[in-house]
Short mmCIF file of C-alpha atoms and ligand atoms in Angstrom, two decimals:
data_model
loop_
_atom_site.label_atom_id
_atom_site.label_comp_id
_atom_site.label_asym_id
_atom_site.label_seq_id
_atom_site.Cartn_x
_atom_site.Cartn_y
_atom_site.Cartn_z
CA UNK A 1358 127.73 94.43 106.20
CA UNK A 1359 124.50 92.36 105.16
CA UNK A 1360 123.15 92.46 101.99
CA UNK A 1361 119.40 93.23 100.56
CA UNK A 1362 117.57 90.42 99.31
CA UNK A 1363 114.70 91.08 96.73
CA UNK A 1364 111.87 89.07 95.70
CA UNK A 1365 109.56 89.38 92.86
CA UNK A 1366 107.32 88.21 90.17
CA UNK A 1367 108.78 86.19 87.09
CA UNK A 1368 106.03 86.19 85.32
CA UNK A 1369 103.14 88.54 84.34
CA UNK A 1370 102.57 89.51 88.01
CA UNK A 1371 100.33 87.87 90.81
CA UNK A 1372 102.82 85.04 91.11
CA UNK A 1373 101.89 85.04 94.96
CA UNK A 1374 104.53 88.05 96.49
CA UNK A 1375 102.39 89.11 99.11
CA UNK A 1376 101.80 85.21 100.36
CA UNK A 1377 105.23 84.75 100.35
CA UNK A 1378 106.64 88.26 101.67
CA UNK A 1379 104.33 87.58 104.77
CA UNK A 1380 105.90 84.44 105.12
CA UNK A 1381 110.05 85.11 105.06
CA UNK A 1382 108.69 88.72 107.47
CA UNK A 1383 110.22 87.15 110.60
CA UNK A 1384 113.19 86.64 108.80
CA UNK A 1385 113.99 90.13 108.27
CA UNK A 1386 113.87 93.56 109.66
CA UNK A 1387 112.73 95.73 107.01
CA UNK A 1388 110.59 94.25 104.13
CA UNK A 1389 110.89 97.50 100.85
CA UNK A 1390 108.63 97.45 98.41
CA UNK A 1391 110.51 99.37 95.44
CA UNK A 1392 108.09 99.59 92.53
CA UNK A 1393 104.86 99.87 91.37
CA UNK A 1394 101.34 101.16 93.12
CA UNK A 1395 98.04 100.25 93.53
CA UNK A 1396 98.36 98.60 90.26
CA UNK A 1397 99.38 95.46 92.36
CA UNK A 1398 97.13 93.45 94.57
CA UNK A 1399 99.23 91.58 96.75
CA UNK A 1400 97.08 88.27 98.93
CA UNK A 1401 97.84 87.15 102.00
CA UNK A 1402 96.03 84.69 104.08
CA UNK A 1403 96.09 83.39 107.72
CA UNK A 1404 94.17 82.45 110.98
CA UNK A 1405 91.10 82.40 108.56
CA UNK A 1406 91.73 85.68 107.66
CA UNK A 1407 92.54 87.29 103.81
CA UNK A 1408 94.20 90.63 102.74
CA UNK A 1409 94.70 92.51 99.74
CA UNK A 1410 97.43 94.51 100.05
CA UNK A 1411 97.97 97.35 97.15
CA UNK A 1412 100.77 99.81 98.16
CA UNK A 1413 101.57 98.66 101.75
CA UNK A 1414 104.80 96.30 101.99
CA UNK A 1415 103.07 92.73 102.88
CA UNK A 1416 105.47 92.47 106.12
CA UNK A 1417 102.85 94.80 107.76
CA UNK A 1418 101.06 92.12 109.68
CA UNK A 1419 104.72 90.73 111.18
CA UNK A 1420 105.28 92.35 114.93
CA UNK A 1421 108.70 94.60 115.11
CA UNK A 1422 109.18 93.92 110.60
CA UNK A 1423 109.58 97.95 109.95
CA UNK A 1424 107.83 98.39 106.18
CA UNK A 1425 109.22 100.92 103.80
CA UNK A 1426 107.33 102.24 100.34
CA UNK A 1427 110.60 103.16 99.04
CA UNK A 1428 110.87 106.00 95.62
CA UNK A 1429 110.31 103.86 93.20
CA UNK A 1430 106.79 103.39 94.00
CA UNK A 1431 103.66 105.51 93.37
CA UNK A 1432 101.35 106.53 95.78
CA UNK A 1433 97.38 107.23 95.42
CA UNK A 1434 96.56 108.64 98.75
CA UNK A 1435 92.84 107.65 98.34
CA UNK A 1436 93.70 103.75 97.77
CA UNK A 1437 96.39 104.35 100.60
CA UNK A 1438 93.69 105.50 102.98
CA UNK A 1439 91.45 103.06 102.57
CA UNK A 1440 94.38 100.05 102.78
CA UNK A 1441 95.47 102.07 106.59
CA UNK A 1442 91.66 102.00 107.54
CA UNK A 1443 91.53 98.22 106.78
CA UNK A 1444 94.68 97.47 108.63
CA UNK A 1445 93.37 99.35 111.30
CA UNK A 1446 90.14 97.62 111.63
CA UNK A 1447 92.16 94.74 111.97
CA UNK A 1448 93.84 95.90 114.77
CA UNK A 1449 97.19 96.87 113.05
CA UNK A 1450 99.37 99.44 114.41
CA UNK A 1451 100.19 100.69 110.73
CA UNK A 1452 101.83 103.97 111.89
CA UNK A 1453 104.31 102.25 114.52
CA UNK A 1454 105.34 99.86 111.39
CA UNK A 1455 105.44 101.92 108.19
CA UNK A 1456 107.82 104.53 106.72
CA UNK A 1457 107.65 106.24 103.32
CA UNK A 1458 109.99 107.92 101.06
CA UNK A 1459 109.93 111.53 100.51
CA UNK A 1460 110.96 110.76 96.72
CA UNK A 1461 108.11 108.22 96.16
CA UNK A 1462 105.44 109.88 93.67
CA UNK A 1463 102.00 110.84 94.12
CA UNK A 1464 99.38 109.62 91.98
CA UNK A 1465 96.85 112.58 91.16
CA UNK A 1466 93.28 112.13 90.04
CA UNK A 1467 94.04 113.20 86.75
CA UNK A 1468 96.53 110.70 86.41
CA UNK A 1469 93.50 108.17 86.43
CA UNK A 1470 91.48 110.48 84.14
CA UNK A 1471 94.46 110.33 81.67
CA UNK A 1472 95.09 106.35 81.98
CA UNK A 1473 91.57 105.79 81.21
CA UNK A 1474 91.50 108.68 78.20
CA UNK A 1475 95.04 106.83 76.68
CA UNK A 1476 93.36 103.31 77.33
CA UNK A 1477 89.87 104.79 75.48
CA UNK A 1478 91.56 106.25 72.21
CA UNK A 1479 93.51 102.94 71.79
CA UNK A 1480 90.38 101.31 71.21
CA UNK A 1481 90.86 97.09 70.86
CA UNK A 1482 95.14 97.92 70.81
CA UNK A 1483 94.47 98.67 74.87
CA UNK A 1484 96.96 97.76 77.42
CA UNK A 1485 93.99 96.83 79.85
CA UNK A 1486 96.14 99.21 82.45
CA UNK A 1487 94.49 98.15 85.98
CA UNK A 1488 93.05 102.40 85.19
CA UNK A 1489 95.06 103.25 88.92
CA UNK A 1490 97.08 105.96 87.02
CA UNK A 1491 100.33 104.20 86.72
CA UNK A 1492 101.33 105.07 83.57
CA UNK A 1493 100.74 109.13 83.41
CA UNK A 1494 102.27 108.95 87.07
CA UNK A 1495 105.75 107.24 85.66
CA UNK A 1496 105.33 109.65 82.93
CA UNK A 1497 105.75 112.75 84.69
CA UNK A 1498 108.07 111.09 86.71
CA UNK A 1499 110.39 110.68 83.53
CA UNK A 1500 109.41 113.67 82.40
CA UNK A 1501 110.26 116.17 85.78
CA UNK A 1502 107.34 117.60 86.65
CA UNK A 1503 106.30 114.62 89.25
CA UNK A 1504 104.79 115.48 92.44
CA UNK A 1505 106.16 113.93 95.16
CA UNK A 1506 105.88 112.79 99.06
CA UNK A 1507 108.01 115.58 100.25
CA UNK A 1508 106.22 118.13 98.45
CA UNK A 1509 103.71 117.28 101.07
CA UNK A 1510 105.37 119.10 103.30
CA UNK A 1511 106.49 122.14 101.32
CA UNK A 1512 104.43 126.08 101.35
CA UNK A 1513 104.44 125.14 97.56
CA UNK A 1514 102.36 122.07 97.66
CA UNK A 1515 99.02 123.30 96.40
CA UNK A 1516 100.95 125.80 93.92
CA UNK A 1517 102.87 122.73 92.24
CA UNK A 1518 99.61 120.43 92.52
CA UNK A 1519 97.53 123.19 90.74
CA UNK A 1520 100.81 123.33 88.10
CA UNK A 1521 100.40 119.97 87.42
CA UNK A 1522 96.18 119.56 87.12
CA UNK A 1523 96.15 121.73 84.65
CA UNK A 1524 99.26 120.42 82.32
CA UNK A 1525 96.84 117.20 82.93
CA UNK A 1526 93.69 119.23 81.99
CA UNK A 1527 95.60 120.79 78.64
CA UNK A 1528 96.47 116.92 77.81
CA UNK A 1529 93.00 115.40 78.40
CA UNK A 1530 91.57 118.24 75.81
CA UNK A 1531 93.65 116.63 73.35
CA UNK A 1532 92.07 113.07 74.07
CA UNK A 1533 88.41 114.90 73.94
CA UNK A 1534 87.60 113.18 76.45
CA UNK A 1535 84.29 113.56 79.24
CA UNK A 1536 85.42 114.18 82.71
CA UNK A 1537 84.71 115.29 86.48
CA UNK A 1538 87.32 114.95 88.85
CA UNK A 1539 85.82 117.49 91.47
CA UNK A 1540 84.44 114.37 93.91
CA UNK A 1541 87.98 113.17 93.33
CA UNK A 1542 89.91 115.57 93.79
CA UNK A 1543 87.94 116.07 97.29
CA UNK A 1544 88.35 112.91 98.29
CA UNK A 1545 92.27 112.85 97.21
CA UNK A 1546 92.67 115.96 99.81
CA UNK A 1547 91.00 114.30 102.23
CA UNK A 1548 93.40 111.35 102.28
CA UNK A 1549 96.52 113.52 101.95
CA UNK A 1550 95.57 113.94 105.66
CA UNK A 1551 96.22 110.05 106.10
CA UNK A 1552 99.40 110.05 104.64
CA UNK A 1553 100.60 113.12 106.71
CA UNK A 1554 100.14 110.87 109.49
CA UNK A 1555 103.10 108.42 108.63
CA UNK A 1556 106.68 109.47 108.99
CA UNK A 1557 108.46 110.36 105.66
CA UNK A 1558 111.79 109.41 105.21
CA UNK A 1559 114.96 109.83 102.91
CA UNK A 1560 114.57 105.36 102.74
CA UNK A 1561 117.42 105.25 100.91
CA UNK A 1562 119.52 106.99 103.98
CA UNK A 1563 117.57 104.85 106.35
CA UNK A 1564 118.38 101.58 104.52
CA UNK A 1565 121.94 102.79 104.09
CA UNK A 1566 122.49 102.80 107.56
CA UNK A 1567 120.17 99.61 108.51
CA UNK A 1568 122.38 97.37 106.10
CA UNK A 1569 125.29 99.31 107.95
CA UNK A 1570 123.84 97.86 111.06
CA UNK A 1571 123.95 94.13 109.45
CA UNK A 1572 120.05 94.64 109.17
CA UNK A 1573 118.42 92.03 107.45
CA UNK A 1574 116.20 93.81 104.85
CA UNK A 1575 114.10 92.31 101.48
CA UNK A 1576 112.90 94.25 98.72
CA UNK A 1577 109.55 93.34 97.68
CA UNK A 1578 108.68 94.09 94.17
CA UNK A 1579 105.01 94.13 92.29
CA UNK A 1580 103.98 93.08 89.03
CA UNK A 1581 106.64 90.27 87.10
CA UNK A 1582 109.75 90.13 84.79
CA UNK A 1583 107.31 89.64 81.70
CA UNK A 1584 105.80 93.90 82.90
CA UNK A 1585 108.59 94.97 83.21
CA UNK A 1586 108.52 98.34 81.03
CA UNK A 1587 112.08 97.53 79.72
CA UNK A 1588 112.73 93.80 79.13
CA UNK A 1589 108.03 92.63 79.13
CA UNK A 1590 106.27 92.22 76.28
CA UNK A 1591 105.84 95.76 75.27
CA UNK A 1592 103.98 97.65 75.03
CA UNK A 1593 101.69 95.49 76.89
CA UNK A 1594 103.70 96.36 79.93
CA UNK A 1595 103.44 98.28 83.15
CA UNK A 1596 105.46 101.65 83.64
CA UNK A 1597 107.94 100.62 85.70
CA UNK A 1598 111.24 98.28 86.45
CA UNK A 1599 109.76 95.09 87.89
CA UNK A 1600 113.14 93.28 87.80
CA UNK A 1601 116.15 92.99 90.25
CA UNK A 1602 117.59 96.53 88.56
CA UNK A 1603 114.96 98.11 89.96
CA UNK A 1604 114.97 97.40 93.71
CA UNK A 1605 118.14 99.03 92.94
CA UNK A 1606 116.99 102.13 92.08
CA UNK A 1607 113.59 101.85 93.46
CA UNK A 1608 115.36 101.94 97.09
CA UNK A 1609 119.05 103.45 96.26
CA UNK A 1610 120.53 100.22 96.76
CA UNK A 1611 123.84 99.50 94.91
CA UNK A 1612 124.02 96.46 92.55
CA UNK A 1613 127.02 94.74 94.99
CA UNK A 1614 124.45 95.19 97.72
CA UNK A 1615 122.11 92.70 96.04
CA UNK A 1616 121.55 89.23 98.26
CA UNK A 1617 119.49 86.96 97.08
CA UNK A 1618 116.87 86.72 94.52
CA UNK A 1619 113.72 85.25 95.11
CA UNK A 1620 111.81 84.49 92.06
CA UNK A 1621 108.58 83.04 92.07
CA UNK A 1622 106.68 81.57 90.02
CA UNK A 1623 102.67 80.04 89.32
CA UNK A 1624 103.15 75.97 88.73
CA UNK A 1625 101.30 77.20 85.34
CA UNK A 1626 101.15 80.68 83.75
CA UNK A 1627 98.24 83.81 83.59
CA UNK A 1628 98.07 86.98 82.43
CA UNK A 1629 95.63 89.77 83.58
CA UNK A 1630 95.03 92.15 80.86
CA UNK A 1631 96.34 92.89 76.70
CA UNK A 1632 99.33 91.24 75.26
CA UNK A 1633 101.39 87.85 73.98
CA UNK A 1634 100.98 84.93 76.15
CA UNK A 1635 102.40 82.32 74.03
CA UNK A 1636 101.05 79.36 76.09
CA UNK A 1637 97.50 80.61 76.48
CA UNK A 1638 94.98 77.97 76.85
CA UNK A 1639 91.48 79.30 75.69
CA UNK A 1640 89.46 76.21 76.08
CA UNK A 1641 88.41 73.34 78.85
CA UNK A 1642 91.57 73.41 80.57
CA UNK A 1643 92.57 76.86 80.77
CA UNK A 1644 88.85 77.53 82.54
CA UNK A 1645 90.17 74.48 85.06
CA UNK A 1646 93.01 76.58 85.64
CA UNK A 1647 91.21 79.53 85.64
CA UNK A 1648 88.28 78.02 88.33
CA UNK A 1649 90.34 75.76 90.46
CA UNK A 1650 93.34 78.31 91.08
CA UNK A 1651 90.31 81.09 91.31
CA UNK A 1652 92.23 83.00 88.56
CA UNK A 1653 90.17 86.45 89.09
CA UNK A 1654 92.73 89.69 89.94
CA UNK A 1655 93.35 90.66 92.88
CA UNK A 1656 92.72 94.48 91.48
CA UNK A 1657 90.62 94.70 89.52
CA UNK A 1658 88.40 91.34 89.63
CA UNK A 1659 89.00 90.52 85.81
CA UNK A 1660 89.17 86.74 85.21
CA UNK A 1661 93.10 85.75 84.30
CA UNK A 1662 93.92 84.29 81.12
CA UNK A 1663 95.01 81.01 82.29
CA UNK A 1664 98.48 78.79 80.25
CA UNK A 1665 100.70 76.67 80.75
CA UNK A 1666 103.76 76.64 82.33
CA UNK A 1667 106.23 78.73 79.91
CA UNK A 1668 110.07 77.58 80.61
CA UNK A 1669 111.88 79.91 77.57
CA UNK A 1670 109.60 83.09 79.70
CA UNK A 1671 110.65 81.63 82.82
CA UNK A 1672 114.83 81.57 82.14
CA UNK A 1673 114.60 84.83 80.40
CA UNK A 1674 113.36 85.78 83.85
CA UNK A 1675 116.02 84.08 86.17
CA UNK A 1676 118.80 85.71 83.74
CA UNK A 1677 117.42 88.88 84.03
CA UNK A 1678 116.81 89.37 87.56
CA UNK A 1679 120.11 86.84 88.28
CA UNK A 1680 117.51 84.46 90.34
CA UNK A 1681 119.29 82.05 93.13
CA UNK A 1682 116.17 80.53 94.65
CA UNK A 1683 113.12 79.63 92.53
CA UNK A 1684 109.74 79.49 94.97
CA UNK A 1685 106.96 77.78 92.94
CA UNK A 1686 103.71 78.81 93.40
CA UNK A 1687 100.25 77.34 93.70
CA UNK A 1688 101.22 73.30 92.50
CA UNK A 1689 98.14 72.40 94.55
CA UNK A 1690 96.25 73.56 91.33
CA UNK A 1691 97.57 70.84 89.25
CA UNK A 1692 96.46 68.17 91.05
CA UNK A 1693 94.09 65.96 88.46
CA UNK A 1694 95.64 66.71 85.24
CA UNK A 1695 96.39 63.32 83.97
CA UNK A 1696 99.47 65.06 81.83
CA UNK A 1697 100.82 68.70 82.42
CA UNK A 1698 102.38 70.51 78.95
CA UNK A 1699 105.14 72.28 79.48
CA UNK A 1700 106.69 74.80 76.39
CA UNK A 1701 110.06 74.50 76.66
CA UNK A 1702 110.63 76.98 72.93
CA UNK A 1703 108.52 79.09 70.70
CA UNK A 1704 108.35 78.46 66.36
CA UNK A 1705 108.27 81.60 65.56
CA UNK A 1706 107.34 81.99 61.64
CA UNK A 1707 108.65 78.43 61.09
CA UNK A 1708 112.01 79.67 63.53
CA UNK A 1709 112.57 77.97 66.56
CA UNK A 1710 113.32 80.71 69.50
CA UNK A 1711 113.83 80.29 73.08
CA UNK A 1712 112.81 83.76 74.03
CA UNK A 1713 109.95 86.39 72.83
CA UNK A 1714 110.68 87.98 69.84
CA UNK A 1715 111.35 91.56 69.21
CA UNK A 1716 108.07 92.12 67.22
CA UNK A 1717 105.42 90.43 69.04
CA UNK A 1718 102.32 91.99 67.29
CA UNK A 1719 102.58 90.49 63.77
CA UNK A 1720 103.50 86.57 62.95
CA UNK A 1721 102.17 83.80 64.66
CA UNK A 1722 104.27 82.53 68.27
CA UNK A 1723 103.54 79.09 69.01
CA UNK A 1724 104.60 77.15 72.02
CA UNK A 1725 106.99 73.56 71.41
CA UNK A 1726 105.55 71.62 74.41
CA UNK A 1727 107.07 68.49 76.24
CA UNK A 1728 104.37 66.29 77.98
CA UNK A 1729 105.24 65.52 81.96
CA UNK A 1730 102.78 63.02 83.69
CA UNK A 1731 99.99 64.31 86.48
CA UNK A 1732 99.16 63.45 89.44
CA UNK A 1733 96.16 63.41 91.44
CA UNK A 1734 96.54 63.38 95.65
CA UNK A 1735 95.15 66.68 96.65
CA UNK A 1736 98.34 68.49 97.67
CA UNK A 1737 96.76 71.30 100.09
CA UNK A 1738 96.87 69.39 103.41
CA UNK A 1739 100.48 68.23 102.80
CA UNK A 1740 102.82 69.46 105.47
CA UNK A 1741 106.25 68.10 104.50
CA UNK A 1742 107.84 67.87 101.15
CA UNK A 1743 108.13 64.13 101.61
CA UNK A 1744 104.35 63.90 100.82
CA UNK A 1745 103.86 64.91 98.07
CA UNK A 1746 103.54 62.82 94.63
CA UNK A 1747 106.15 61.60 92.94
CA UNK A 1748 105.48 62.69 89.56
CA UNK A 1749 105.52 66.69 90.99
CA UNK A 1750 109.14 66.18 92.46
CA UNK A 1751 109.42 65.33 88.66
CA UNK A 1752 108.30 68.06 87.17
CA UNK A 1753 110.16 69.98 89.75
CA UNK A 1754 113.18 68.71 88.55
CA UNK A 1755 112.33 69.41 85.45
CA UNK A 1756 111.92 72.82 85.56
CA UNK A 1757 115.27 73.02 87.49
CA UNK A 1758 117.38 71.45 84.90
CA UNK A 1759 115.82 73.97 82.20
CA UNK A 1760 116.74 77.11 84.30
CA UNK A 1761 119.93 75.70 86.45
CA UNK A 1762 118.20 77.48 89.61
CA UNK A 1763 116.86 75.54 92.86
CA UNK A 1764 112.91 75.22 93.63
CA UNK A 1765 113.71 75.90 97.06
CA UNK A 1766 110.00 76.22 98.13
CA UNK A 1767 106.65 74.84 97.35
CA UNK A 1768 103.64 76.37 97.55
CA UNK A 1769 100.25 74.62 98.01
CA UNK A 1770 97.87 76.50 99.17
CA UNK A 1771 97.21 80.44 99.62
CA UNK A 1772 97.73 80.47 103.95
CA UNK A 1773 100.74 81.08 105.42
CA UNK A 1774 100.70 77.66 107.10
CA UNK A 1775 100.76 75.71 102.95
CA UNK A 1776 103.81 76.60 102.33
CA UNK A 1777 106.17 73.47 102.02
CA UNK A 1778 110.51 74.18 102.10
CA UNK A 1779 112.10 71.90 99.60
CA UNK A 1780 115.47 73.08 100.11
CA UNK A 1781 117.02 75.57 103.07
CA UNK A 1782 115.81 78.74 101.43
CA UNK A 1783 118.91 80.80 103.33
CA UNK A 1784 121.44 78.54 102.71
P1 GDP B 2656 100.81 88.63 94.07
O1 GDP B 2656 100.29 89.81 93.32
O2 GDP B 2656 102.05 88.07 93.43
O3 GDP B 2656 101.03 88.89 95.52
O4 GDP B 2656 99.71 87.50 93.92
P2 GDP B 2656 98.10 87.69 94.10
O5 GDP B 2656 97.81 87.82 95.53
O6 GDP B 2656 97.61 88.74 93.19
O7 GDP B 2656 97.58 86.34 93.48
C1 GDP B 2656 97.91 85.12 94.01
C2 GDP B 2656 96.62 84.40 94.40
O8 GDP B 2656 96.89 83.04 94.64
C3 GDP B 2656 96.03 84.92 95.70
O9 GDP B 2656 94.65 84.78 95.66
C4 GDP B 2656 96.65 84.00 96.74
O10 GDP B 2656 95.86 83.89 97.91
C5 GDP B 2656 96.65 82.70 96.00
N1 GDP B 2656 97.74 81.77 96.33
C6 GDP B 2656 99.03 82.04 96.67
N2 GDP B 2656 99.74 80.90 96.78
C7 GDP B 2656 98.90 79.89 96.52
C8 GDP B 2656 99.03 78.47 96.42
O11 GDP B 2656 100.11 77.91 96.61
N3 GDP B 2656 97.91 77.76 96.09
C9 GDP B 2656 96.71 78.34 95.85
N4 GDP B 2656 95.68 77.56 95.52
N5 GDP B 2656 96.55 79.68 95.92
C10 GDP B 2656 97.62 80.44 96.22
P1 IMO B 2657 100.86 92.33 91.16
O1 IMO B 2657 101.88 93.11 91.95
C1 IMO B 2657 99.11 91.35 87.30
C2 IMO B 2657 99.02 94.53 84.29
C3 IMO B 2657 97.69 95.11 83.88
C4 IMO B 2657 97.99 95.53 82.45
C5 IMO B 2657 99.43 96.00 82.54
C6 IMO B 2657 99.57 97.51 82.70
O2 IMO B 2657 99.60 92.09 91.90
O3 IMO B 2657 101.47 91.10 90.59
P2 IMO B 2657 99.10 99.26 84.65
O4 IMO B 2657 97.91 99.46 85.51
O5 IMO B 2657 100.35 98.95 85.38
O6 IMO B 2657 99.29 100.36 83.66
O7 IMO B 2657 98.74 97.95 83.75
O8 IMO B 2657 100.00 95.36 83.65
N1 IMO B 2657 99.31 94.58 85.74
C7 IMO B 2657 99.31 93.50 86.54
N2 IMO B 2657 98.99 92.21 86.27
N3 IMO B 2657 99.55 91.70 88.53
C8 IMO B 2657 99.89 92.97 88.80
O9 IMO B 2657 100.45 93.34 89.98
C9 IMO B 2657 99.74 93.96 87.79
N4 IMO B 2657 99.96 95.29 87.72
C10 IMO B 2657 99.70 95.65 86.46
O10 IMO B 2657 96.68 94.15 83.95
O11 IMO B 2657 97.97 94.40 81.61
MG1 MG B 2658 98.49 90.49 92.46
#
């Protein structure tokens, strides 16, 4: 029987999945994404050609890859639509090539009302939520009265949806806060009609039986280790389990079923939105970062808050998520630093630590960097591992001996085609 292997984010999301997931597609059969909704903005690029992909598995443009939103994501029909209606344009078959679980939740439009109310009365303490509804969705989730897929296709549907508004409508009173969701809520019924014309699915039956069938399937997870609503820096989290755990109950996949782990990782570190980033860089060099990687989300458009490289983040993340291939993302954007910092601890209130403390609103967290020369080639044309610079294979090796995992891939560029192996990835 094969075995699911999952790859995700290790740091605070937009690590480069999607580029990535598009890339191991022929590999597999079934690519799952297990978490997380149109919160995530996954990129892929090739032939010229660039898509933002939000809730659709990124194996979607891969010929005879089946794609799977499995239950441990949430849905917004209207951002759904419009990702089908792009993929169409493009000439995709989506409906040949996707599948979605009945247990996967629906995002309603007051979920969004309710995101943006919470974010509003928090005033500067704001989460900078991407405002997609994720949290109030998860909520509900937690709290039973979710609506979900399958409820689609139930007499009840409009009863339970109505149930639902107006809990939402009794909540948003409470938040006095100014709201219209009739446009909305037309809109959202319109694209219910989209979704209705994909095949729904009990995924974790489905995947139960492909791995039965020595299927090769990867889980594809959104966000990174450092959102993850659990073990991130909360509360400056998402609402879900980003990590390994949760493409195990994102998809109903049992822990001994777990393959490999892919974790990847930016070459340097950002953050989109509130909360600690203990190797921010708010001068000259984190806008270089910020311009030369083109550090603006994939989302929402906000420009990323742009660090270095954070090693005690980045083995708290292989532990977690039991990591056994490191893919290291965008290195092409540290060409021309003449020397690259690296924070291999945190002082923490005069206390050395090598992972984020418990309390990470009060007391000053700085990072203990260790310098590690530059280099300059431009690495973006490079199409064998033997190319490129010397001093990059150092700091590769650096960052292995910190974490004990392989950097089995390097990425330098954002196509398909810049995307250099540095060790067999399946071996
Ligand atoms: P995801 O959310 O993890 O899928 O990542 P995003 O797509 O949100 O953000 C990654 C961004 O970096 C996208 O614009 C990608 O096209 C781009 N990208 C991915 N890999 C590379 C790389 O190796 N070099 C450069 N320069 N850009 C990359
Ligand atoms: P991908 O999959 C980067 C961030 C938001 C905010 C926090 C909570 O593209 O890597 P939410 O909308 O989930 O309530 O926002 O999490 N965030 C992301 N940051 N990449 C993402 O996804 C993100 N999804 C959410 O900016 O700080
Ligand atoms: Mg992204």
């Amino acid at each position: 029987m094969s075995k699911v292997d999952v790859l995700l984010g290790l740091q605070w999301g937009d690590e480069g999945k999607g580029k990535i997931v598009d890339v191991l597609a022929p590999h597999y059969q079934i690519i799952a994404r297990f978490q997380g909704g149109p919160n995530a903005g996954h990129s892929l690029e090739f032939n010229g050609q660039k898509f933002v992909l939000h809730t659709i598995p990124s194996g979607i443009f891969r010929e005879g890859t089946v794609n799977i939103i499995g239950n441990g994501v949430v849905i917004d029909p209207v951002t759904f639509k419009k990702e089908i209606e792009n993929l169409e344009k493009a000439g995709v078959d989506v409906v040949s090539r996707l599948l979605i679980s009945r247990k996967a939740h629906l995002i309603l439009p007051t979920h969004k009302v309710l995101d943006a109310a919470s974010e509003a009365s928090k005033g500067t303490s704001k989460i900078g939520s991407t405002l997609k509804g994720i949290g109030p969705t998860y909520m509900d989730k937690t709290g039973r009265n979710g609506l979900r897929v399958g409820d689609v296709e139930l007499d009840t549907f409009t009863e339970k949806y109505d149930q639902l508004k107006h809990k939402h409508e009794q909540l948003i009173e409470l938040y006095h806060y100014e709201y219209d969701v009739t446009e909305a809520e037309q809109l959202w019924f319109e694209s219910l009609e989209t979704l209705r014309r994909f095949t729904f699915i009990d995924s974790e039956d489905y995947l139960h039986k492909a791995l039965a069938e020595d299927k090769k399937i990867l889980a594809e997870g959104a966000q990174g280790t450092m959102l993850d609503i659990d073990f991130g820096s909360y509360p400056f989290v998402t609402s879900s389990n980003t990590i390994t755990a949760g493409a195990c109950t994102g998809l109903g996949i049992a822990p001994n079923k777990i393959g490999e782990v892919f974790g990847i990782f930016k070459a340097y570190c950002t953050r989109v939105g509130s909360g600690p980033f203990p190797t921010e860089l708010e001068n000259e060099t984190g806008q270089a970062l910020r311009d030369i990687g083109r550090e603006y989300g994939a989302t929402t458009g906000r420009p990323r808050r742009t660090g270095w490289l954070d090693i005690p983040a980045l083995n708290y993340a292989c532990r977690i998520n039991g990591v056994t291939k490191l893919l290291m993302m965008k290195a092409d954007v540290l060409s021309g630093f003449e020397t690259l910092e690296v924070a291999t601890s945190y002082n923490y209130n005069g206390q050395n630590l090598d992972h984020l403390p418990y309390d990470v609103l009060s007391g000053r967290l700085l990072p203990v960097f260790e310098q590690l020369k530059g280099w300059h080639s431009d690495l973006t044309g490079m199409k064998d591992i033997s190319e490129l610079p010397a001093e990059l294979e150092t700091y590769t090796q650096f960052i292995e001996e910190k974490t004990g995992v392989p950097v089995s891939v390097i990425s330098v560029g954002p196509d398909r085609e810049q995307t250099l192996i540095r060790k067999n990835i399946f071996a």
